[in-house]
C-alpha cells in the first residue's frame, strides 16, 4: 500500500531512505556492476580542476596544519576537500528534483514550490512509481498496489480538481493498482461515478457504517436521471437533512423561509435538491439507505395532467415500495381506509367537491406524517402568489392587461378562461376546483411565472417581503415543512449527542 496523507510533503519522499517512493524506484534499477568504478574515474577530472584553484589550496593547507596540531594518527594525516561523491550510494543520498526555468532562468527545488504544486507533484510521484514498476517488470513488485489518498482536494484550487482527479483515475487504470480515496469535497465527489462511491458515516454507537450508492436498474429510464442528479448535487452525501423539491422555485424560496425562521441552511448541513418531481421514489430509497433524514415538497397540480389523485396515488405506491407499513399508509382517517386492491384505481377517482375535500383535509395532512408535503392547490409559485399578491405584482409594474370586470365582463371572462387553460396546461380545463379569486389570479400567474423566469420573479418579490410577514403568512405547506425540518434536526442533534 502507498498512503498519500492529507498533508502532502514530497521532499520527504525524494530522500533515498527506506520506504520512500524514491527508494522504491531506485532500489529496483539494474545498475552496472562496476558503477562505483565508473563514477570514481569520471570524477577524478573534477577534482583536478579544484586542485588548481590557489585560494582553495590555501584553505586546504591551513586546515591540514590546524588538524595536524590536534592528532598524530597516521591514518588521518591528510584532510582533502572534495566537491563530489565517489560512489553510487553517496550520490543517491543527495538526489533532488529541480524545476526550471524560474523568472531568473534558474531552477526551483521541490521545497520552493507552493502547497498546491507540492501536493500535485506528490501525486505525480505516486503515479510514476506505479508505471515504473509495471514498465520495468520488476519481479519483486507487488501483484496489486493499493493507493490510499486522503483528501486529494487539500491545497488545490477548485479549477484544478478536475486535473487532480485524472491522476487517481489513471493510476487505477493500471492492472497492478487500485485507488481508494476519502474526501469531504463536493467538487471531488461530483467528478466520481456514483457507482464507485462508498458512503461512510458514524452511527450513535460510534461504529462506522459503510454503504454503496443505490441507483435504479440500468435498464430503467430513471437510471441516468438519478445518476446525474446525485452528481449535480453531491452535497446531499454530507447533509444532515435533505429537502427534495420540484425545481428552481424551491431552491430559492425554501432556503429563504428556513433562514428567516432561524434555520441556517449551511450551518445545519441542509441540502435542497430540485428533482422536478421525477423519480423521487429512487431518491427516497437512496436517502433511506444512507440514513439521511429528508422531507419532500411536491406540486399537487390540481386539474393538471398527472396531478390531484394521480399524484396522491404515486406517493402512496412509492412509500409502500420503500417499506412503509401498508395499513398505516392507506388509512388517512378512521372513516377512510383504502384497500391495496383499491389503490390501483385511485387515480381514476372523480374530482368533485366531496373528493376534493377528502383530498385536501385528509390525504394531504396524512402524508405530512411521512414528511411528504404538497404545494396546493397547484404549485409553489401559485401558493406564494396567493400568500403575497402585492409583493409579487409589484415585480411587474405594468402587469398583465386585465379587462374591467364591471364594464367589460365578457372580455374579462375570456381573459380568465385563457389564463386558466394556460395555467392548467389543458385546452379543456375550466378550473372548477379553484375559487373565482384563484382563477383571476391565474392571469398574473401566467404573466409572472410562465411569461418570464420563475427565479427572477421570486428573488424580486422576496426582497419586498419582511421577515415577520414571510414567516407569519407563508403558505401553510411551507410552515408545516419548516416545523418538520426543525423536528428532524432536533432528533439528529440528540442522536449525535
Short mmCIF file of C-alpha atoms in Angstrom, two decimals:
data_model
loop_
_atom_site.label_atom_id
_atom_site.label_comp_id
_atom_site.label_asym_id
_atom_site.label_seq_id
_atom_site.Cartn_x
_atom_site.Cartn_y
_atom_site.Cartn_z
CA UNK A 1 0.00 0.00 0.00
CA UNK A 2 1.02 3.56 -0.72
CA UNK A 3 -0.57 6.01 1.71
CA UNK A 4 -0.89 9.59 0.45
CA UNK A 5 -1.69 11.74 3.51
CA UNK A 6 -3.88 14.82 3.59
CA UNK A 7 -0.77 16.91 4.28
CA UNK A 8 1.48 16.07 1.34
CA UNK A 9 5.20 16.83 1.58
CA UNK A 10 7.07 15.42 -1.45
CA UNK A 11 10.52 16.41 -0.13
CA UNK A 12 10.44 13.52 2.33
CA UNK A 13 9.58 11.13 -0.49
CA UNK A 14 12.54 12.32 -2.56
CA UNK A 15 15.07 11.12 0.01
CA UNK A 16 16.75 7.83 -0.72
CA UNK A 17 15.67 6.41 2.62
CA UNK A 18 13.99 3.08 3.22
CA UNK A 19 10.27 3.15 2.49
CA UNK A 20 10.21 6.36 0.47
CA UNK A 21 8.90 6.37 -3.08
CA UNK A 22 12.32 7.38 -4.42
CA UNK A 23 13.90 4.44 -2.61
CA UNK A 24 11.27 2.09 -4.03
CA UNK A 25 12.07 3.30 -7.51
CA UNK A 26 15.87 3.45 -7.30
CA UNK A 27 16.39 0.15 -5.49
CA UNK A 28 14.95 -1.73 -8.45
CA UNK A 29 17.07 -0.10 -11.13
CA UNK A 30 19.62 -2.52 -12.62
CA UNK A 31 22.85 -0.60 -12.05
CA UNK A 32 26.08 -1.75 -13.81
CA UNK A 33 28.33 -3.94 -11.63
CA UNK A 34 31.22 -1.52 -11.96
CA UNK A 35 29.16 1.64 -11.42
CA UNK A 36 31.30 2.82 -8.48
CA UNK A 37 34.49 2.46 -10.54
CA UNK A 38 32.94 4.42 -13.40
CA UNK A 39 31.88 7.18 -11.03
CA UNK A 40 35.35 7.42 -9.47
CA UNK A 41 37.08 7.60 -12.82
CA UNK A 42 34.61 10.14 -14.14
CA UNK A 43 35.00 12.47 -11.17
CA UNK A 44 38.82 12.49 -10.97
CA UNK A 45 38.94 15.22 -13.60
CA UNK A 46 36.62 17.34 -11.46
CA UNK A 47 38.98 17.03 -8.50
CA UNK A 48 41.90 18.17 -10.65
CA UNK A 49 40.03 21.32 -11.60
CA UNK A 50 39.55 22.23 -7.94
CA UNK A 51 43.18 21.34 -7.11
CA UNK A 52 44.36 24.09 -9.48
CA UNK A 53 42.49 26.85 -7.62
CA UNK A 54 45.05 28.70 -5.48
CA UNK A 55 42.68 30.01 -2.80
CA UNK A 56 41.23 26.56 -2.32
CA UNK A 57 44.75 25.12 -1.86
CA UNK A 58 45.41 27.77 0.79
CA UNK A 59 42.28 26.74 2.63
CA UNK A 60 43.33 23.09 2.48
CA UNK A 61 46.85 23.87 3.74
CA UNK A 62 45.54 25.84 6.73
CA UNK A 63 43.01 23.11 7.53
CA UNK A 64 45.72 20.41 7.47
CA UNK A 65 48.06 22.44 9.67
CA UNK A 66 45.36 23.03 12.26
CA UNK A 67 44.26 19.40 12.01
CA UNK A 68 47.85 18.20 12.46
CA UNK A 69 48.16 20.15 15.71
CA UNK A 70 45.38 18.08 17.26
CA UNK A 71 46.29 14.48 16.37
CA UNK A 72 49.15 12.17 15.46
CA UNK A 73 47.24 9.25 13.87
CA UNK A 74 48.94 8.42 10.57
CA UNK A 75 45.65 7.08 9.12
CA UNK A 76 44.05 10.53 9.09
CA UNK A 77 47.09 12.63 8.27
CA UNK A 78 45.74 14.35 5.13
CA UNK A 79 42.38 16.22 5.03
CA UNK A 80 41.14 16.81 1.49
CA UNK A 81 38.19 18.88 0.28
CA UNK A 82 36.08 17.05 -2.25
CA UNK A 83 33.07 18.54 -4.07
CA UNK A 84 31.75 15.28 -5.46
CA UNK A 85 30.62 11.85 -4.32
CA UNK A 86 32.77 8.91 -5.31
CA UNK A 87 30.22 6.08 -5.17
CA UNK A 88 26.59 5.43 -6.10
CA UNK A 89 25.28 5.26 -2.54
CA UNK A 90 26.65 8.70 -1.70
CA UNK A 91 25.26 10.19 -4.90
CA UNK A 92 21.77 8.75 -4.41
CA UNK A 93 21.59 10.23 -0.92
CA UNK A 94 21.90 13.68 -2.48
CA UNK A 95 19.40 13.24 -5.31
CA UNK A 96 16.90 16.05 -5.69
CA UNK A 97 14.33 17.16 -8.27
CA UNK A 98 14.63 20.63 -9.77
CA UNK A 99 12.12 22.59 -11.83
CA UNK A 100 13.21 25.14 -14.39
CA UNK A 101 13.26 27.78 -15.58
CA UNK A 102 12.20 30.29 -12.95
CA UNK A 103 11.92 34.03 -13.53
CA UNK A 104 15.74 34.28 -13.35
CA UNK A 105 16.17 31.37 -15.80
CA UNK A 106 17.40 29.25 -12.91
CA UNK A 107 15.72 26.32 -11.21
CA UNK A 108 13.45 25.56 -8.25
CA UNK A 109 13.78 22.71 -5.80
CA UNK A 110 10.64 20.99 -4.51
CA UNK A 111 10.70 22.82 -1.18
CA UNK A 112 10.36 26.13 -3.04
CA UNK A 113 7.03 25.16 -4.60
CA UNK A 114 3.72 26.34 -3.14
CA UNK A 115 1.50 23.96 -1.17
CA UNK A 116 -0.73 23.25 -4.15
CA UNK A 117 2.10 22.42 -6.55
CA UNK A 118 3.84 20.29 -3.92
CA UNK A 119 0.61 18.37 -3.46
CA UNK A 120 0.26 17.86 -7.21
CA UNK A 121 3.88 16.72 -7.51
CA UNK A 122 3.39 14.24 -4.66
CA UNK A 123 0.51 12.65 -6.58
CA UNK A 124 2.61 12.55 -9.74
CA UNK A 125 5.33 10.67 -7.81
CA UNK A 126 2.79 8.01 -6.90
CA UNK A 127 1.67 7.63 -10.50
CA UNK A 128 5.30 7.44 -11.63
CA UNK A 129 6.11 4.66 -9.17
CA UNK A 130 3.15 2.58 -10.37
CA UNK A 131 4.10 3.00 -14.03
CA UNK A 132 7.78 2.31 -13.40
CA UNK A 133 7.01 -0.91 -11.56
CA UNK A 134 4.89 -2.04 -14.47
CA UNK A 135 7.31 -0.93 -17.19
CA UNK A 136 10.42 -2.45 -15.62
CA UNK A 137 8.57 -5.71 -14.92
CA UNK A 138 10.30 -5.93 -11.57
CA UNK A 139 9.99 -9.44 -10.20
CA UNK A 140 9.64 -8.27 -6.61
CA UNK A 141 6.91 -5.74 -7.43
CA UNK A 142 3.50 -6.47 -5.87
CA UNK A 143 0.70 -8.08 -7.83
CA UNK A 144 -1.58 -5.28 -6.62
CA UNK A 145 -0.62 -1.87 -5.34
CA UNK A 146 -3.32 -0.12 -3.27
CA UNK A 147 -3.01 3.66 -3.30
CA UNK A 148 -4.87 5.28 -0.39
CA UNK A 149 -5.30 9.03 -0.95
CA UNK A 150 -6.63 11.19 1.85
CA UNK A 151 -8.50 14.35 0.84
CA UNK A 152 -6.97 14.97 -2.61
CA UNK A 153 -8.59 18.43 -2.67
CA UNK A 154 -6.23 19.83 0.00
CA UNK A 155 -4.30 22.95 -1.10
CA UNK A 156 -5.67 22.64 -4.64
CA UNK A 157 -7.58 25.47 -6.32
CA UNK A 158 -11.08 24.38 -7.45
CA UNK A 159 -10.43 24.68 -11.18
CA UNK A 160 -7.54 22.22 -10.89
CA UNK A 161 -9.55 19.50 -9.18
CA UNK A 162 -10.63 18.00 -12.48
CA UNK A 163 -6.97 17.57 -13.39
CA UNK A 164 -6.22 16.17 -9.94
CA UNK A 165 -8.90 13.52 -10.31
CA UNK A 166 -7.38 12.33 -13.58
CA UNK A 167 -4.38 11.17 -11.59
CA UNK A 168 -6.11 8.51 -9.44
CA UNK A 169 -8.25 7.50 -12.40
CA UNK A 170 -5.12 6.92 -14.46
CA UNK A 171 -3.49 5.04 -11.60
CA UNK A 172 -6.48 2.76 -11.16
CA UNK A 173 -6.42 2.14 -14.90
CA UNK A 174 -3.21 0.12 -14.42
CA UNK A 175 -3.65 -3.61 -13.96
CA UNK A 176 -1.42 -3.56 -10.88
CA UNK A 177 -3.12 -0.76 -8.95
CA UNK A 178 -6.31 0.20 -7.18
CA UNK A 179 -7.13 3.59 -5.67
CA UNK A 180 -9.11 4.31 -2.51
CA UNK A 181 -9.62 7.97 -1.69
CA UNK A 182 -11.51 9.83 1.01
CA UNK A 183 -12.97 13.29 0.59
CA UNK A 184 -15.27 15.87 2.14
CA UNK A 185 -15.31 17.97 -1.02
CA UNK A 186 -18.39 18.14 -3.23
CA UNK A 187 -16.09 19.24 -6.06
CA UNK A 188 -14.30 15.90 -5.82
CA UNK A 189 -17.42 13.77 -5.33
CA UNK A 190 -19.23 15.22 -8.34
CA UNK A 191 -16.36 14.01 -10.51
CA UNK A 192 -16.76 10.41 -9.40
CA UNK A 193 -19.25 7.92 -10.81
CA UNK A 194 -21.86 7.31 -8.06
CA UNK A 195 -21.47 3.57 -8.58
CA UNK A 196 -17.90 3.83 -7.35
CA UNK A 197 -18.77 5.77 -4.19
CA UNK A 198 -18.92 4.26 -0.71
CA UNK A 199 -20.71 6.39 1.86
CA UNK A 200 -19.27 6.36 5.39
CA UNK A 201 -20.93 7.71 8.48
CA UNK A 202 -20.63 7.15 12.22
CA UNK A 203 -23.72 5.78 13.94
CA UNK A 204 -24.79 6.62 17.55
CA UNK A 205 -22.73 3.65 18.82
CA UNK A 206 -19.62 5.21 17.23
CA UNK A 207 -19.39 2.48 14.61
CA UNK A 208 -18.54 3.35 11.03
CA UNK A 209 -21.28 2.33 8.61
CA UNK A 210 -20.18 1.82 5.01
CA UNK A 211 -22.73 1.65 2.20
CA UNK A 212 -22.67 1.73 -1.56
CA UNK A 213 -24.90 4.06 -3.54
CA UNK A 214 -28.19 2.54 -4.63
CA UNK A 215 -29.18 3.52 -8.15
CA UNK A 216 -32.20 2.42 -10.20
CA UNK A 217 -31.71 -0.57 -12.53
CA UNK A 218 -29.57 0.37 -15.53
CA UNK A 219 -32.35 -0.75 -17.84
CA UNK A 220 -34.76 1.86 -16.42
CA UNK A 221 -35.31 5.43 -17.60
CA UNK A 222 -34.60 6.62 -14.08
CA UNK A 223 -31.01 5.32 -14.01
CA UNK A 224 -29.38 8.15 -15.95
CA UNK A 225 -31.61 10.79 -14.37
CA UNK A 226 -30.83 9.86 -10.75
CA UNK A 227 -27.16 9.27 -11.56
CA UNK A 228 -26.85 12.77 -12.98
CA UNK A 229 -28.93 14.23 -10.14
CA UNK A 230 -26.61 12.98 -7.40
CA UNK A 231 -23.60 14.13 -9.43
CA UNK A 232 -25.16 17.58 -9.79
CA UNK A 233 -25.96 17.81 -6.05
CA UNK A 234 -23.18 15.85 -4.32
CA UNK A 235 -23.67 17.84 -1.12
CA UNK A 236 -26.56 15.52 -0.25
CA UNK A 237 -23.97 12.86 0.71
CA UNK A 238 -22.75 15.14 3.51
CA UNK A 239 -26.13 16.50 4.56
CA UNK A 240 -27.77 16.09 7.94
CA UNK A 241 -31.07 16.69 6.18
CA UNK A 242 -32.19 16.85 2.54
CA UNK A 243 -35.15 18.84 1.21
CA UNK A 244 -36.38 17.41 -2.09
CA UNK A 245 -38.28 19.89 -4.24
CA UNK A 246 -39.67 20.30 -7.71
CA UNK A 247 -37.35 22.86 -9.29
CA UNK A 248 -35.80 26.32 -9.36
CA UNK A 249 -38.53 27.98 -7.30
CA UNK A 250 -37.99 25.64 -4.35
CA UNK A 251 -34.24 26.29 -4.46
CA UNK A 252 -34.90 30.00 -3.89
CA UNK A 253 -37.98 30.11 -1.68
CA UNK A 254 -37.30 27.28 0.78
CA UNK A 255 -33.83 28.45 1.93
CA UNK A 256 -35.17 31.98 2.38
CA UNK A 257 -38.05 30.83 4.58
CA UNK A 258 -35.84 28.48 6.60
CA UNK A 259 -33.25 31.19 7.23
CA UNK A 260 -35.87 33.78 8.19
CA UNK A 261 -37.14 31.21 10.69
CA UNK A 262 -33.63 30.98 12.18
CA UNK A 263 -32.66 27.73 10.45
CA UNK A 264 -29.28 28.33 8.82
CA UNK A 265 -29.16 26.06 5.80
CA UNK A 266 -25.35 25.83 5.69
CA UNK A 267 -24.79 25.67 9.45
CA UNK A 268 -27.41 22.93 9.74
CA UNK A 269 -25.95 20.99 6.78
CA UNK A 270 -29.22 21.10 4.85
CA UNK A 271 -29.17 20.30 1.14
CA UNK A 272 -32.01 21.43 -1.10
CA UNK A 273 -32.19 19.23 -4.17
CA UNK A 274 -34.62 20.03 -7.01
CA UNK A 275 -35.68 16.97 -8.97
CA UNK A 276 -38.67 18.25 -10.86
CA UNK A 277 -40.75 15.62 -9.06
CA UNK A 278 -39.30 12.95 -11.36
CA UNK A 279 -38.22 9.59 -9.97
CA UNK A 280 -38.41 10.94 -6.42
CA UNK A 281 -39.03 7.39 -5.24
CA UNK A 282 -35.48 6.41 -6.17
CA UNK A 283 -34.12 9.37 -4.26
CA UNK A 284 -36.17 8.30 -1.23
CA UNK A 285 -34.66 4.84 -1.49
CA UNK A 286 -31.15 6.25 -1.69
CA UNK A 287 -31.60 8.59 1.27
CA UNK A 288 -33.29 5.91 3.36
CA UNK A 289 -30.45 3.54 2.65
CA UNK A 290 -27.87 6.15 3.65
CA UNK A 291 -29.93 7.02 6.75
CA UNK A 292 -30.16 10.69 5.77
CA UNK A 293 -33.38 12.37 7.02
CA UNK A 294 -35.37 14.08 4.29
CA UNK A 295 -38.57 15.96 3.54
CA UNK A 296 -40.24 16.29 0.16
CA UNK A 297 -42.28 19.13 -1.32
CA UNK A 298 -44.27 18.18 -4.43
CA UNK A 299 -46.75 20.09 -6.57
CA UNK A 300 -50.35 18.90 -6.21
CA UNK A 301 -51.07 20.17 -9.75
CA UNK A 302 -54.83 20.05 -9.25
CA UNK A 303 -56.59 19.65 -12.64
CA UNK A 304 -53.26 19.35 -14.42
CA UNK A 305 -52.25 16.14 -16.12
CA UNK A 306 -50.75 13.75 -13.57
CA UNK A 307 -51.92 15.92 -10.67
CA UNK A 308 -54.54 15.59 -7.96
CA UNK A 309 -55.43 11.99 -7.14
CA UNK A 310 -52.81 10.70 -9.57
CA UNK A 311 -50.13 12.45 -7.54
CA UNK A 312 -51.51 11.04 -4.28
CA UNK A 313 -51.54 7.53 -5.71
CA UNK A 314 -47.95 7.90 -6.92
CA UNK A 315 -46.75 8.92 -3.46
CA UNK A 316 -48.63 6.11 -1.72
CA UNK A 317 -47.27 3.47 -4.10
CA UNK A 318 -43.69 4.69 -3.74
CA UNK A 319 -43.88 4.90 0.06
CA UNK A 320 -45.08 1.31 0.11
CA UNK A 321 -42.18 0.30 -2.14
CA UNK A 322 -39.84 1.99 0.31
CA UNK A 323 -41.01 -0.29 3.09
CA UNK A 324 -43.65 1.71 4.93
CA UNK A 325 -46.49 -0.13 6.61
CA UNK A 326 -49.44 -0.57 4.23
CA UNK A 327 -52.34 -0.33 6.72
CA UNK A 328 -50.92 2.86 8.24
CA UNK A 329 -50.10 4.45 4.88
CA UNK A 330 -53.55 3.70 3.42
CA UNK A 331 -55.55 4.94 6.42
CA UNK A 332 -55.74 8.73 6.42
CA UNK A 333 -58.60 8.67 8.94
CA UNK A 334 -60.75 6.21 10.85
CA UNK A 335 -63.57 6.72 8.38
CA UNK A 336 -61.40 6.43 5.27
CA UNK A 337 -59.42 3.26 4.59
CA UNK A 338 -58.11 2.32 1.16
CA UNK A 339 -57.50 -1.35 0.49
CA UNK A 340 -54.45 -2.37 -1.51
CA UNK A 341 -56.55 -3.53 -4.44
CA UNK A 342 -58.35 -0.16 -4.46
CA UNK A 343 -55.06 1.73 -4.74
CA UNK A 344 -54.71 0.64 -8.38
CA UNK A 345 -57.64 2.81 -9.48
CA UNK A 346 -57.18 5.69 -7.07
CA UNK A 347 -56.08 8.00 -9.90
CA UNK A 348 -59.44 7.45 -11.60
CA UNK A 349 -61.33 8.89 -8.64
CA UNK A 350 -63.75 11.64 -9.74
CA UNK A 351 -62.64 15.13 -8.83
CA UNK A 352 -65.61 16.90 -7.29
CA UNK A 353 -66.25 18.99 -4.20
CA UNK A 354 -66.59 15.95 -1.94
CA UNK A 355 -63.46 14.18 -3.19
CA UNK A 356 -61.54 17.48 -3.20
CA UNK A 357 -62.42 17.96 0.47
CA UNK A 358 -61.25 14.43 1.21
CA UNK A 359 -58.02 15.02 -0.67
CA UNK A 360 -57.26 18.37 0.97
CA UNK A 361 -58.45 17.65 4.51
CA UNK A 362 -57.49 14.01 4.92
CA UNK A 363 -54.85 12.78 2.50
CA UNK A 364 -52.55 15.79 2.33
CA UNK A 365 -52.37 16.21 6.15
CA UNK A 366 -51.94 12.42 6.46
CA UNK A 367 -48.93 12.33 4.14
CA UNK A 368 -47.25 15.08 6.12
CA UNK A 369 -46.74 12.41 8.78
CA UNK A 370 -44.34 10.82 6.29
CA UNK A 371 -42.62 14.15 5.56
CA UNK A 372 -44.26 14.47 2.17
CA UNK A 373 -45.79 17.90 1.60
CA UNK A 374 -47.77 19.35 -1.29
CA UNK A 375 -47.84 22.84 -2.70
CA UNK A 376 -51.58 23.09 -3.14
CA UNK A 377 -53.78 23.53 -4.96
CA UNK A 378 -51.28 23.97 -7.81
CA UNK A 379 -47.57 24.58 -7.20
CA UNK A 380 -45.21 26.66 -5.07
CA UNK A 381 -45.32 29.61 -7.46
CA UNK A 382 -49.11 29.84 -7.20
CA UNK A 383 -49.03 29.35 -3.43
CA UNK A 384 -46.58 32.20 -2.97
CA UNK A 385 -48.59 34.45 -5.29
CA UNK A 386 -51.74 33.74 -3.26
CA UNK A 387 -49.97 34.43 0.03
CA UNK A 388 -48.18 37.61 -1.08
CA UNK A 389 -50.10 39.01 -4.08
CA UNK A 390 -48.96 42.61 -3.65
CA UNK A 391 -45.26 41.76 -3.36
CA UNK A 392 -45.35 39.61 -6.48
CA UNK A 393 -47.44 42.02 -8.52
CA UNK A 394 -45.00 44.81 -7.70
CA UNK A 395 -42.26 42.89 -9.52
CA UNK A 396 -44.09 43.69 -12.80
CA UNK A 397 -45.21 47.33 -12.52
CA UNK A 398 -47.01 47.29 -15.86
CA UNK A 399 -48.51 43.86 -15.24
CA UNK A 400 -50.91 41.98 -17.49
CA UNK A 401 -53.79 43.71 -19.20
CA UNK A 402 -56.93 42.74 -17.27
CA UNK A 403 -60.34 43.94 -18.61
CA UNK A 404 -62.60 45.63 -16.07
CA UNK A 405 -65.00 43.11 -14.52
CA UNK A 406 -67.81 45.65 -14.24
CA UNK A 407 -67.65 47.35 -17.62
CA UNK A 408 -66.05 44.63 -19.79
CA UNK A 409 -67.44 41.44 -18.29
CA UNK A 410 -67.30 39.40 -21.49
CA UNK A 411 -63.71 40.35 -22.23
CA UNK A 412 -62.82 39.74 -18.57
CA UNK A 413 -64.29 36.23 -18.63
CA UNK A 414 -62.44 35.39 -21.83
CA UNK A 415 -59.20 36.62 -20.27
CA UNK A 416 -59.76 34.41 -17.23
CA UNK A 417 -60.64 31.38 -19.36
CA UNK A 418 -57.46 31.80 -21.37
CA UNK A 419 -55.40 32.15 -18.20
CA UNK A 420 -56.94 29.02 -16.69
CA UNK A 421 -56.18 26.96 -19.80
CA UNK A 422 -52.60 28.22 -19.92
CA UNK A 423 -52.04 27.70 -16.20
CA UNK A 424 -53.52 24.19 -16.10
CA UNK A 425 -51.92 23.36 -19.44
CA UNK A 426 -55.10 21.92 -20.90
CA UNK A 427 -57.41 23.42 -23.52
CA UNK A 428 -60.39 21.76 -21.82
CA UNK A 429 -59.63 22.96 -18.29
CA UNK A 430 -62.08 25.38 -16.70
CA UNK A 431 -60.69 25.39 -13.14
CA UNK A 432 -63.80 24.00 -11.43
CA UNK A 433 -61.84 23.11 -8.30
CA UNK A 434 -60.49 26.65 -7.99
CA UNK A 435 -62.24 29.66 -6.50
CA UNK A 436 -63.14 32.68 -8.67
CA UNK A 437 -60.31 34.59 -6.95
CA UNK A 438 -57.84 31.79 -7.81
CA UNK A 439 -58.90 31.79 -11.45
CA UNK A 440 -58.47 35.54 -11.67
CA UNK A 441 -55.05 35.25 -10.06
CA UNK A 442 -54.03 32.86 -12.85
CA UNK A 443 -53.82 35.88 -15.15
CA UNK A 444 -50.97 37.15 -13.01
CA UNK A 445 -49.53 33.63 -12.64
CA UNK A 446 -49.14 33.41 -16.40
CA UNK A 447 -47.51 36.80 -16.60
CA UNK A 448 -45.14 36.34 -13.65
CA UNK A 449 -44.14 32.69 -13.94
CA UNK A 450 -44.91 31.47 -17.44
CA UNK A 451 -44.11 34.70 -19.25
CA UNK A 452 -40.71 35.20 -17.61
CA UNK A 453 -38.20 33.36 -15.42
CA UNK A 454 -39.50 31.97 -12.12
CA UNK A 455 -36.24 32.53 -10.19
CA UNK A 456 -36.04 36.24 -11.02
CA UNK A 457 -39.69 36.75 -10.04
CA UNK A 458 -39.20 35.08 -6.64
CA UNK A 459 -35.96 36.93 -5.94
CA UNK A 460 -37.58 40.29 -6.70
CA UNK A 461 -40.69 39.52 -4.65
CA UNK A 462 -38.85 38.17 -1.61
CA UNK A 463 -36.90 41.42 -1.29
CA UNK A 464 -40.24 43.20 -0.77
CA UNK A 465 -41.49 40.86 1.97
CA UNK A 466 -40.48 41.50 5.57
CA UNK A 467 -39.16 38.70 7.78
CA UNK A 468 -42.24 38.75 10.02
CA UNK A 469 -44.61 38.78 7.07
CA UNK A 470 -42.80 35.91 5.37
CA UNK A 471 -42.86 33.71 8.49
CA UNK A 472 -46.43 34.51 9.50
CA UNK A 473 -48.12 34.47 6.10
CA UNK A 474 -46.17 31.99 4.01
CA UNK A 475 -48.18 29.08 2.52
CA UNK A 476 -49.33 26.57 5.12
CA UNK A 477 -47.40 23.75 3.44
CA UNK A 478 -44.16 25.69 3.93
CA UNK A 479 -44.97 26.31 7.59
CA UNK A 480 -45.56 22.60 8.07
CA UNK A 481 -42.39 21.74 6.17
CA UNK A 482 -40.36 24.16 8.29
CA UNK A 483 -41.70 22.60 11.50
CA UNK A 484 -40.81 19.16 10.20
CA UNK A 485 -37.28 20.31 9.39
CA UNK A 486 -36.88 21.67 12.92
CA UNK A 487 -38.07 18.38 14.41
CA UNK A 488 -35.74 16.28 12.27
CA UNK A 489 -32.76 18.50 13.06
CA UNK A 490 -33.50 18.26 16.80
CA UNK A 491 -33.67 14.49 16.50
CA UNK A 492 -30.38 14.42 14.60
CA UNK A 493 -28.69 16.51 17.31
CA UNK A 494 -29.99 14.23 20.07
CA UNK A 495 -28.81 11.14 18.19
CA UNK A 496 -25.33 12.58 17.70
CA UNK A 497 -25.12 13.62 21.33
#
